[in-house]
Amino acid sequence: MAQHKVTLIPGDGIGVETSAAMQRVVEASGVDIVWDVAPAGAACVETHGTPLPRETIESVRRTKVAIKGPVATPVGTGFRSVNVALRKELDLYACLRPVQSLPGAGGRYDDVDLVIVRENSEDLYAGVEFEEGSEGARRLIELCEEEGAGSIRPDSGISIKSISVTASERIVRHAFEYALEHGRKKVTAAHKANIMKHSDGLFLRVARDVAKEYEGRVAFDERIMDACCMNLVMDPTQFDVIVFPNLYGDLASDLAAGLVGGLGLAPGANVGEEYAVFEAVHGSAPDIAGQNKANPTAQIMSAAMMLDHLGEVDAAARIRRAVCAVYAEGAHLTGDIRRASGSAGAPATCTEFTEALVAALD
Ligand code: NAD
């Protein structure tokens, strides 16, 4: 049996609990993994002087595969997001978030089966910003006036939205290649090209061009972002693979997670040409951290994606089957799912859920 080396970044808050649960299930599935545990997050600022130590990035460069828990990012001030930094450092340009109904999980629908493909490297998330009142902001405002691009109030903070041909082309191609590889029939491009002609307009133009290369193999359609949100809420079954620029993809991921039972269920992967980092969509949930209340399903399903990536498809399938069995049985559901589904009974702890899952492995 092959042995795999994987970097494990437990992260902050419930990440510590969900990572331990994920390790327990992966090990119980029989896959041989050597975990290189690496730090990142708020606690690292005190111990390492940075939320993303060099040694953590070096570990992922060595192993090429990582699974991480969520990392808290202070709102408005403090360090920039560790997630954004990691994606940049390792050029993890594609974010994949499969959204599937799990019978018994309390979703709004029981037949959702779509995949969100989110561009990960640019757009408003690139972190190119000018503070209100700064010299940079003043000069930029002046330039916009001079160029006739439009007027910006002098007391504005500015975040730049940039979308390139290079990044759009590779993410749309990634979406089509994913569709081909996974037997998916259609790729939808979501945009606001009607308003942002030079950024979203470019994304849409590139998407249409790339789509031509796949004509006859994978269908293509396009949707204005606001309509896409409404369509997702009213009838998610009309979607198969949806490709988004960065910010819309982030928002749509949580929206879509809400359709199938919430954040506790939504797995994800950040991938590039060389490296892959798997992680749940949810954050560090400080409101329930350290209380053994977290739902580890999202991280366990992220691990199943990781096992597919490592070629351990049989173990991945067994873990997915066990997750389905535990939800279908309904005796060990965590509090978030009990609330979402309105099901009676005491909520299971993270540990109880995990042990039920291990017992359900075939
Ligand atoms: P959150 O996802 O942490 O929590 C939102 C709500 O969902 C909370 O009520 C929480 O209790 C619940 N929840 C989330 N995951 C759950 C789970 N597995 N089981 C049960 N309930 C769960 O979002 P937030 O509160 O906006 O963010 C908290 C922190 O996490 C912030 O610092 C944010 O920057 C960070 N964050 C990190 C990542 C990441 O590292 N990938 C992603 C999103 C947010």
Tab-separated table of C-alpha atoms and ligand atoms in Angstrom:
chain	number	residue	atom	x	y	z
A	1	MET	CA	0.000	0.000	0.000
A	2	ALA	CA	1.302	3.464	-0.888
A	3	GLN	CA	2.316	5.807	1.882
A	4	HIS	CA	1.438	9.489	1.461
A	5	LYS	CA	2.941	12.558	3.094
A	6	VAL	CA	0.399	15.283	3.778
A	7	THR	CA	0.772	18.649	5.497
A	8	LEU	CA	-1.878	19.140	8.163
A	9	ILE	CA	-2.639	22.727	9.218
A	10	PRO	CA	-5.199	22.502	12.053
A	11	GLY	CA	-5.738	26.286	12.128
A	12	ASP	CA	-7.830	28.238	14.643
A	13	GLY	CA	-11.020	27.708	16.618
A	14	ILE	CA	-12.995	24.632	15.617
A	15	GLY	CA	-10.229	23.752	13.140
A	16	VAL	CA	-8.418	21.947	15.937
A	17	GLU	CA	-11.471	19.756	16.622
A	18	THR	CA	-12.502	19.146	13.006
A	19	SER	CA	-8.896	18.338	12.013
A	20	ALA	CA	-8.622	15.723	14.774
A	21	ALA	CA	-11.938	14.211	13.647
A	22	MET	CA	-10.774	14.167	10.026
A	23	GLN	CA	-7.492	12.443	10.971
A	24	ARG	CA	-9.380	9.808	12.976
A	25	VAL	CA	-11.676	8.984	10.022
A	26	VAL	CA	-8.915	8.972	7.383
A	27	GLU	CA	-6.762	6.697	9.540
A	28	ALA	CA	-9.740	4.399	10.194
A	29	SER	CA	-10.262	4.132	6.427
A	30	GLY	CA	-6.898	2.378	6.287
A	31	VAL	CA	-4.998	4.849	4.132
A	32	ASP	CA	-1.371	5.195	5.156
A	33	ILE	CA	-0.662	8.893	5.700
A	34	VAL	CA	2.287	10.533	7.414
A	35	TRP	CA	1.026	13.894	8.676
A	36	ASP	CA	3.397	16.821	8.761
A	37	VAL	CA	1.586	19.050	11.267
A	38	ALA	CA	2.289	22.707	10.504
A	39	PRO	CA	1.162	25.862	12.298
A	40	ALA	CA	-0.834	28.808	10.952
A	41	GLY	CA	-3.322	31.252	12.416
A	42	ALA	CA	-3.867	33.764	15.160
A	43	ALA	CA	-1.874	31.852	17.818
A	44	CYS	CA	1.178	31.806	15.521
A	45	VAL	CA	1.450	35.573	15.645
A	46	GLU	CA	2.674	35.259	19.245
A	47	THR	CA	4.882	32.210	18.746
A	48	HIS	CA	6.267	32.897	15.258
A	49	GLY	CA	5.611	36.618	14.745
A	50	THR	CA	3.473	35.823	11.698
A	51	PRO	CA	0.159	34.012	11.109
A	52	LEU	CA	1.738	32.058	8.242
A	53	PRO	CA	5.236	30.826	9.174
A	54	ARG	CA	7.726	30.093	6.412
A	55	GLU	CA	8.070	26.497	7.673
A	56	THR	CA	4.370	25.901	6.921
A	57	ILE	CA	4.720	27.007	3.309
A	58	GLU	CA	7.927	24.953	3.010
A	59	SER	CA	6.092	21.882	4.303
A	60	VAL	CA	3.413	22.206	1.583
A	61	ARG	CA	6.125	22.728	-1.027
A	62	ARG	CA	7.664	19.428	0.101
A	63	THR	CA	4.519	17.320	0.416
A	64	LYS	CA	2.602	19.075	-2.408
A	65	VAL	CA	-0.670	18.227	-0.631
A	66	ALA	CA	-2.170	19.848	2.452
A	67	ILE	CA	-5.397	19.798	4.384
A	68	LYS	CA	-6.171	22.748	6.597
A	69	GLY	CA	-8.664	23.899	9.165
A	70	PRO	CA	-10.006	27.445	9.108
A	71	VAL	CA	-7.864	30.384	10.109
A	72	ALA	CA	-9.376	33.474	11.747
A	73	THR	CA	-8.834	36.775	9.951
A	74	PRO	CA	-9.409	40.012	11.858
A	75	VAL	CA	-12.037	42.179	10.127
A	76	GLY	CA	-10.860	45.564	8.858
A	77	THR	CA	-7.468	45.677	10.570
A	78	GLY	CA	-4.473	43.460	11.412
A	79	PHE	CA	-2.871	40.882	9.142
A	80	ARG	CA	-4.197	40.055	5.711
A	81	SER	CA	-5.861	36.676	5.296
A	82	VAL	CA	-3.627	33.609	5.698
A	83	ASN	CA	-5.817	31.862	3.139
A	84	VAL	CA	-5.237	34.540	0.543
A	85	ALA	CA	-1.473	34.495	1.289
A	86	LEU	CA	-1.294	30.695	0.970
A	87	ARG	CA	-3.201	30.719	-2.314
A	88	LYS	CA	-0.847	33.392	-3.648
A	89	GLU	CA	2.378	31.756	-2.435
A	90	LEU	CA	1.478	28.372	-3.931
A	91	ASP	CA	-0.418	29.713	-6.949
A	92	LEU	CA	-3.554	27.778	-5.995
A	93	TYR	CA	-5.572	29.464	-8.683
A	94	ALA	CA	-8.683	27.284	-8.673
A	95	CYS	CA	-11.061	26.780	-5.802
A	96	LEU	CA	-13.400	23.791	-6.173
A	97	ARG	CA	-16.467	23.476	-4.006
A	98	PRO	CA	-18.825	20.583	-4.731
A	99	VAL	CA	-22.292	21.109	-3.257
A	100	GLN	CA	-24.405	17.982	-2.834
A	101	SER	CA	-27.552	17.186	-0.894
A	102	LEU	CA	-27.134	14.678	1.902
A	103	PRO	CA	-30.416	12.965	2.745
A	104	GLY	CA	-31.172	13.636	6.417
A	105	ALA	CA	-28.992	16.745	6.647
A	106	GLY	CA	-31.855	19.221	6.642
A	107	GLY	CA	-31.114	20.936	3.334
A	108	ARG	CA	-33.705	23.042	1.547
A	109	TYR	CA	-33.458	20.575	-1.371
A	110	ASP	CA	-32.627	16.907	-1.587
A	111	ASP	CA	-31.409	16.849	-5.185
A	112	VAL	CA	-28.645	19.447	-5.366
A	113	ASP	CA	-25.528	18.304	-7.183
A	114	LEU	CA	-23.388	21.137	-8.480
A	115	VAL	CA	-19.779	22.281	-8.380
A	116	ILE	CA	-18.595	25.814	-7.801
A	117	VAL	CA	-15.314	26.686	-9.495
A	118	ARG	CA	-13.991	29.954	-8.112
A	119	GLU	CA	-11.048	31.942	-9.454
A	120	ASN	CA	-8.642	32.290	-6.544
A	121	SER	CA	-5.888	34.693	-7.501
A	122	GLU	CA	-7.260	38.101	-8.402
A	123	ASP	CA	-10.373	40.296	-8.492
A	124	LEU	CA	-11.128	42.310	-5.332
A	125	TYR	CA	-9.402	39.590	-3.290
A	126	ALA	CA	-5.949	40.429	-4.634
A	127	GLY	CA	-5.598	42.807	-1.698
A	128	VAL	CA	-4.553	45.831	-3.801
A	129	GLU	CA	-5.922	48.600	-1.624
A	130	PHE	CA	-5.414	52.255	-0.752
A	131	GLU	CA	-6.294	53.563	2.687
A	132	GLU	CA	-8.641	56.525	2.926
A	133	GLY	CA	-6.597	59.769	3.054
A	134	SER	CA	-3.347	58.124	1.855
A	135	GLU	CA	-1.109	59.655	-0.796
A	136	GLY	CA	-1.754	56.621	-3.011
A	137	ALA	CA	-5.525	57.077	-2.768
A	138	ARG	CA	-5.167	60.796	-3.571
A	139	ARG	CA	-3.046	60.103	-6.671
A	140	LEU	CA	-5.357	57.367	-7.890
A	141	ILE	CA	-8.410	59.606	-7.515
A	142	GLU	CA	-6.553	62.301	-9.469
A	143	LEU	CA	-5.648	59.827	-12.223
A	144	CYS	CA	-9.273	58.678	-12.554
A	145	GLU	CA	-10.359	62.291	-12.979
A	146	GLU	CA	-7.590	62.994	-15.530
A	147	GLU	CA	-8.408	59.893	-17.550
A	148	GLY	CA	-12.118	60.618	-17.494
A	149	ALA	CA	-12.672	57.218	-15.881
A	150	GLY	CA	-15.021	58.679	-13.289
A	151	SER	CA	-14.950	60.624	-10.073
A	152	ILE	CA	-14.272	59.151	-6.648
A	153	ARG	CA	-15.057	60.989	-3.407
A	154	PRO	CA	-11.816	62.270	-1.799
A	155	ASP	CA	-12.622	60.587	1.525
A	156	SER	CA	-12.772	57.102	-0.054
A	157	GLY	CA	-10.870	53.951	0.770
A	158	ILE	CA	-10.167	52.078	-2.463
A	159	SER	CA	-9.920	48.352	-3.253
A	160	ILE	CA	-8.931	47.548	-6.807
A	161	LYS	CA	-10.847	44.998	-8.842
A	162	SER	CA	-8.685	43.616	-11.628
A	163	ILE	CA	-9.488	40.639	-13.853
A	164	SER	CA	-6.951	39.389	-16.374
A	165	VAL	CA	-7.155	37.343	-19.561
A	166	THR	CA	-4.518	34.970	-18.140
A	167	ALA	CA	-6.388	34.133	-14.922
A	168	SER	CA	-9.813	34.042	-16.589
A	169	GLU	CA	-8.619	31.713	-19.306
A	170	ARG	CA	-7.020	29.227	-16.918
A	171	ILE	CA	-9.967	29.141	-14.497
A	172	VAL	CA	-12.577	28.697	-17.237
A	173	ARG	CA	-10.444	26.002	-18.854
A	174	HIS	CA	-10.084	24.350	-15.445
A	175	ALA	CA	-13.894	24.332	-15.107
A	176	PHE	CA	-14.314	22.687	-18.515
A	177	GLU	CA	-11.560	20.137	-17.885
A	178	TYR	CA	-13.127	19.328	-14.494
A	179	ALA	CA	-16.486	18.859	-16.236
A	180	LEU	CA	-14.976	16.469	-18.792
A	181	GLU	CA	-13.086	14.490	-16.164
A	182	HIS	CA	-16.101	14.142	-13.854
A	183	GLY	CA	-18.775	13.468	-16.464
A	184	ARG	CA	-20.451	16.841	-15.992
A	185	LYS	CA	-22.559	18.188	-18.835
A	186	LYS	CA	-22.595	21.985	-18.541
A	187	VAL	CA	-20.475	24.935	-17.419
A	188	THR	CA	-22.182	28.219	-16.518
A	189	ALA	CA	-20.160	31.440	-16.282
A	190	ALA	CA	-21.479	33.964	-13.734
A	191	HIS	CA	-20.662	37.675	-14.148
A	192	LYS	CA	-21.796	41.287	-13.952
A	193	ALA	CA	-20.524	42.188	-17.409
A	194	ASN	CA	-23.515	44.471	-17.878
A	195	ILE	CA	-22.094	46.829	-15.215
A	196	MET	CA	-18.323	46.164	-15.065
A	197	LYS	CA	-17.521	46.010	-18.733
A	198	HIS	CA	-13.720	46.019	-18.435
A	199	SER	CA	-13.374	43.392	-15.682
A	200	ASP	CA	-16.412	41.097	-15.723
A	201	GLY	CA	-16.872	41.917	-19.421
A	202	LEU	CA	-13.392	40.543	-20.079
A	203	PHE	CA	-14.105	37.442	-17.962
A	204	LEU	CA	-17.248	36.727	-19.975
A	205	ARG	CA	-15.550	37.310	-23.337
A	206	VAL	CA	-12.755	34.891	-22.391
A	207	ALA	CA	-15.279	32.347	-21.060
A	208	ARG	CA	-17.181	32.418	-24.357
A	209	ASP	CA	-13.928	31.910	-26.298
A	210	VAL	CA	-12.768	28.988	-24.147
A	211	ALA	CA	-16.262	27.437	-24.318
A	212	LYS	CA	-15.943	27.199	-28.123
A	213	GLU	CA	-13.050	24.731	-27.693
A	214	TYR	CA	-15.411	22.390	-25.805
A	215	GLU	CA	-18.412	22.702	-28.119
A	216	GLY	CA	-20.163	19.364	-28.584
A	217	ARG	CA	-18.518	17.950	-25.449
A	218	VAL	CA	-19.610	20.267	-22.611
A	219	ALA	CA	-22.474	22.769	-22.909
A	220	PHE	CA	-21.984	26.402	-21.924
A	221	ASP	CA	-24.281	29.074	-20.643
A	222	GLU	CA	-23.901	32.390	-18.868
A	223	ARG	CA	-25.782	34.075	-16.056
A	224	ILE	CA	-25.730	37.566	-14.586
A	225	MET	CA	-24.635	37.187	-10.965
A	226	ASP	CA	-27.733	38.574	-9.258
A	227	ALA	CA	-29.993	36.361	-11.367
A	228	CYS	CA	-27.652	33.446	-10.688
A	229	CYS	CA	-28.202	33.909	-6.921
A	230	MET	CA	-31.967	33.890	-7.365
A	231	ASN	CA	-31.822	30.873	-9.685
A	232	LEU	CA	-29.635	29.004	-7.186
A	233	VAL	CA	-32.158	29.612	-4.416
A	234	MET	CA	-35.239	28.783	-6.515
A	235	ASP	CA	-33.982	25.835	-8.552
A	236	PRO	CA	-30.378	24.730	-7.978
A	237	THR	CA	-30.901	21.627	-10.125
A	238	GLN	CA	-30.539	23.732	-13.289
A	239	PHE	CA	-26.797	24.089	-12.537
A	240	ASP	CA	-23.973	21.636	-13.052
A	241	VAL	CA	-20.553	23.364	-12.920
A	242	ILE	CA	-20.556	27.137	-12.315
A	243	VAL	CA	-17.393	29.185	-12.835
A	244	PHE	CA	-17.073	32.497	-10.961
A	245	PRO	CA	-14.607	35.329	-10.601
A	246	ASN	CA	-13.156	35.345	-7.073
A	247	LEU	CA	-15.553	37.447	-4.990
A	248	TYR	CA	-18.813	36.126	-6.481
A	249	GLY	CA	-17.527	32.583	-6.058
A	250	ASP	CA	-16.912	33.188	-2.374
A	251	LEU	CA	-20.423	34.511	-1.824
A	252	ALA	CA	-22.080	31.832	-3.954
A	253	SER	CA	-20.230	29.089	-2.023
A	254	ASP	CA	-21.894	30.011	1.264
A	255	LEU	CA	-25.234	30.522	-0.457
A	256	ALA	CA	-25.023	27.084	-2.046
A	257	ALA	CA	-23.900	25.531	1.268
A	258	GLY	CA	-27.060	26.976	2.788
A	259	LEU	CA	-29.174	25.080	0.249
A	260	VAL	CA	-27.936	21.698	1.436
A	261	GLY	CA	-27.844	22.142	5.218
A	262	GLY	CA	-25.236	24.767	6.005
A	263	LEU	CA	-21.539	25.430	6.329
A	264	GLY	CA	-20.884	22.338	8.415
A	265	LEU	CA	-21.289	20.254	5.244
A	266	ALA	CA	-19.406	22.153	2.539
A	267	PRO	CA	-15.974	20.815	1.492
A	268	GLY	CA	-13.457	22.480	-0.785
A	269	ALA	CA	-10.093	22.341	-2.508
A	270	ASN	CA	-7.643	24.994	-3.647
A	271	VAL	CA	-5.560	23.677	-6.497
A	272	GLY	CA	-2.840	24.858	-8.849
A	273	GLU	CA	-0.458	23.182	-11.289
A	274	GLU	CA	1.802	21.850	-8.526
A	275	TYR	CA	0.063	21.992	-5.160
A	276	ALA	CA	-3.341	21.264	-3.659
A	277	VAL	CA	-4.707	22.488	-0.319
A	278	PHE	CA	-7.997	20.996	0.851
A	279	GLU	CA	-10.225	22.835	3.292
A	280	ALA	CA	-13.813	23.256	4.413
A	281	VAL	CA	-15.696	26.373	3.293
A	282	HIS	CA	-16.543	27.387	6.880
A	283	GLY	CA	-14.529	29.595	9.225
A	284	SER	CA	-13.144	29.103	12.728
A	285	ALA	CA	-16.606	29.501	14.366
A	286	PRO	CA	-15.366	31.233	17.528
A	287	ASP	CA	-18.905	31.011	18.976
A	288	ILE	CA	-18.645	27.216	19.372
A	289	ALA	CA	-14.862	26.654	19.410
A	290	GLY	CA	-13.447	24.361	22.089
A	291	GLN	CA	-16.882	22.995	23.041
A	292	ASN	CA	-16.857	19.753	21.029
A	293	LYS	CA	-19.934	21.033	19.127
A	294	ALA	CA	-18.426	21.494	15.661
A	295	ASN	CA	-19.668	19.474	12.738
A	296	PRO	CA	-16.550	17.905	11.149
A	297	THR	CA	-18.385	16.716	7.985
A	298	ALA	CA	-17.033	19.511	5.774
A	299	GLN	CA	-13.434	18.760	6.667
A	300	ILE	CA	-13.968	15.018	6.400
A	301	MET	CA	-15.533	15.491	2.938
A	302	SER	CA	-12.559	17.743	2.053
A	303	ALA	CA	-10.353	14.833	3.075
A	304	ALA	CA	-12.350	12.578	0.725
A	305	MET	CA	-11.532	15.021	-2.097
A	306	MET	CA	-7.889	14.868	-1.000
A	307	LEU	CA	-7.910	11.063	-1.069
A	308	ASP	CA	-9.284	11.155	-4.637
A	309	HIS	CA	-6.424	13.509	-5.504
A	310	LEU	CA	-3.935	11.060	-3.944
A	311	GLY	CA	-5.403	8.201	-5.965
A	312	GLU	CA	-7.063	6.610	-2.903
A	313	VAL	CA	-10.466	6.598	-4.598
A	314	ASP	CA	-11.707	3.494	-2.816
A	315	ALA	CA	-11.102	4.964	0.668
A	316	ALA	CA	-12.679	8.243	-0.468
A	317	ALA	CA	-15.805	6.425	-1.646
A	318	ARG	CA	-16.019	4.434	1.604
A	319	ILE	CA	-15.814	7.636	3.662
A	320	ARG	CA	-18.548	9.277	1.559
A	321	ARG	CA	-20.762	6.208	1.960
A	322	ALA	CA	-20.229	6.262	5.730
A	323	VAL	CA	-21.139	9.987	5.882
A	324	CYS	CA	-24.357	9.273	3.947
A	325	ALA	CA	-25.172	6.354	6.266
A	326	VAL	CA	-24.735	8.433	9.441
A	327	TYR	CA	-26.986	11.213	8.096
A	328	ALA	CA	-29.583	8.777	6.805
A	329	GLU	CA	-29.679	7.021	10.175
A	330	GLY	CA	-30.016	10.377	11.963
A	331	ALA	CA	-29.041	9.264	15.473
A	332	HIS	CA	-25.728	11.174	15.693
A	333	LEU	CA	-26.373	14.584	14.152
A	334	THR	CA	-24.493	17.633	15.434
A	335	GLY	CA	-26.383	20.711	16.684
A	336	ASP	CA	-26.121	22.719	13.440
A	337	ILE	CA	-27.840	19.907	11.531
A	338	ARG	CA	-30.463	19.294	14.213
A	339	ARG	CA	-31.368	22.988	13.966
A	340	ALA	CA	-31.327	23.051	10.134
A	341	SER	CA	-33.450	19.932	9.839
A	342	GLY	CA	-35.672	20.638	12.854
A	343	SER	CA	-35.013	17.067	13.970
A	344	ALA	CA	-35.630	16.125	17.588
A	345	GLY	CA	-33.043	14.559	19.860
A	346	ALA	CA	-29.944	15.703	21.690
A	347	PRO	CA	-27.191	17.032	19.439
A	348	ALA	CA	-24.193	14.736	19.071
A	349	THR	CA	-20.773	16.049	19.999
A	350	CYS	CA	-18.073	16.268	17.361
A	351	THR	CA	-16.498	13.171	18.925
A	352	GLU	CA	-19.756	11.176	18.963
A	353	PHE	CA	-20.448	12.036	15.327
A	354	THR	CA	-16.893	11.024	14.381
A	355	GLU	CA	-17.081	7.686	16.174
A	356	ALA	CA	-20.445	6.936	14.516
A	357	LEU	CA	-18.786	7.652	11.177
A	358	VAL	CA	-15.860	5.356	11.918
A	359	ALA	CA	-18.311	2.600	12.931
A	360	ALA	CA	-20.195	3.086	9.633
A	361	LEU	CA	-17.116	2.580	7.433
A	362	ASP	CA	-17.596	-0.516	5.305
B	1	NAD	P1	-17.871	30.805	10.389
B	1	NAD	O1	-17.970	29.892	9.222
B	1	NAD	O2	-16.718	30.569	11.307
B	1	NAD	O3	-19.230	30.709	11.268
B	1	NAD	C1	-20.510	31.096	10.773
B	1	NAD	C2	-21.588	30.362	11.570
B	1	NAD	O4	-21.620	28.990	11.165
B	1	NAD	C3	-21.319	30.341	13.088
B	1	NAD	O5	-22.537	30.445	13.780
B	1	NAD	C4	-20.688	28.987	13.318
B	1	NAD	O6	-20.914	28.475	14.622
B	1	NAD	C5	-21.360	28.121	12.254
B	1	NAD	N1	-20.452	27.076	11.801
B	1	NAD	C6	-19.421	27.194	10.924
B	1	NAD	N2	-18.807	26.038	10.737
B	1	NAD	C7	-19.454	25.139	11.498
B	1	NAD	C8	-19.275	23.752	11.735
B	1	NAD	N3	-18.299	23.046	11.146
B	1	NAD	N4	-20.116	23.148	12.600
B	1	NAD	C9	-21.112	23.809	13.196
B	1	NAD	N5	-21.336	25.139	13.014
B	1	NAD	C10	-20.510	25.782	12.179
B	1	NAD	O7	-17.854	32.286	9.825
B	1	NAD	P2	-17.487	33.654	10.545
B	1	NAD	O8	-18.052	33.660	11.931
B	1	NAD	O9	-17.870	34.693	9.574
B	1	NAD	O10	-15.902	33.650	10.633
B	1	NAD	C11	-15.156	33.343	11.802
B	1	NAD	C12	-13.673	33.451	11.484
B	1	NAD	O11	-13.305	32.475	10.510
B	1	NAD	C13	-13.270	34.805	10.905
B	1	NAD	O12	-12.054	35.206	11.493
B	1	NAD	C14	-13.074	34.526	9.420
B	1	NAD	O13	-12.138	35.376	8.819
B	1	NAD	C15	-12.562	33.100	9.467
B	1	NAD	N6	-12.803	32.334	8.208
B	1	NAD	C16	-11.811	31.496	7.821
B	1	NAD	C17	-12.002	30.705	6.692
B	1	NAD	C18	-10.886	29.792	6.283
B	1	NAD	O14	-9.872	29.734	6.947
B	1	NAD	N7	-11.032	29.052	5.207
B	1	NAD	C19	-13.206	30.750	5.991
B	1	NAD	C20	-14.219	31.591	6.432
B	1	NAD	C21	-14.004	32.383	7.561
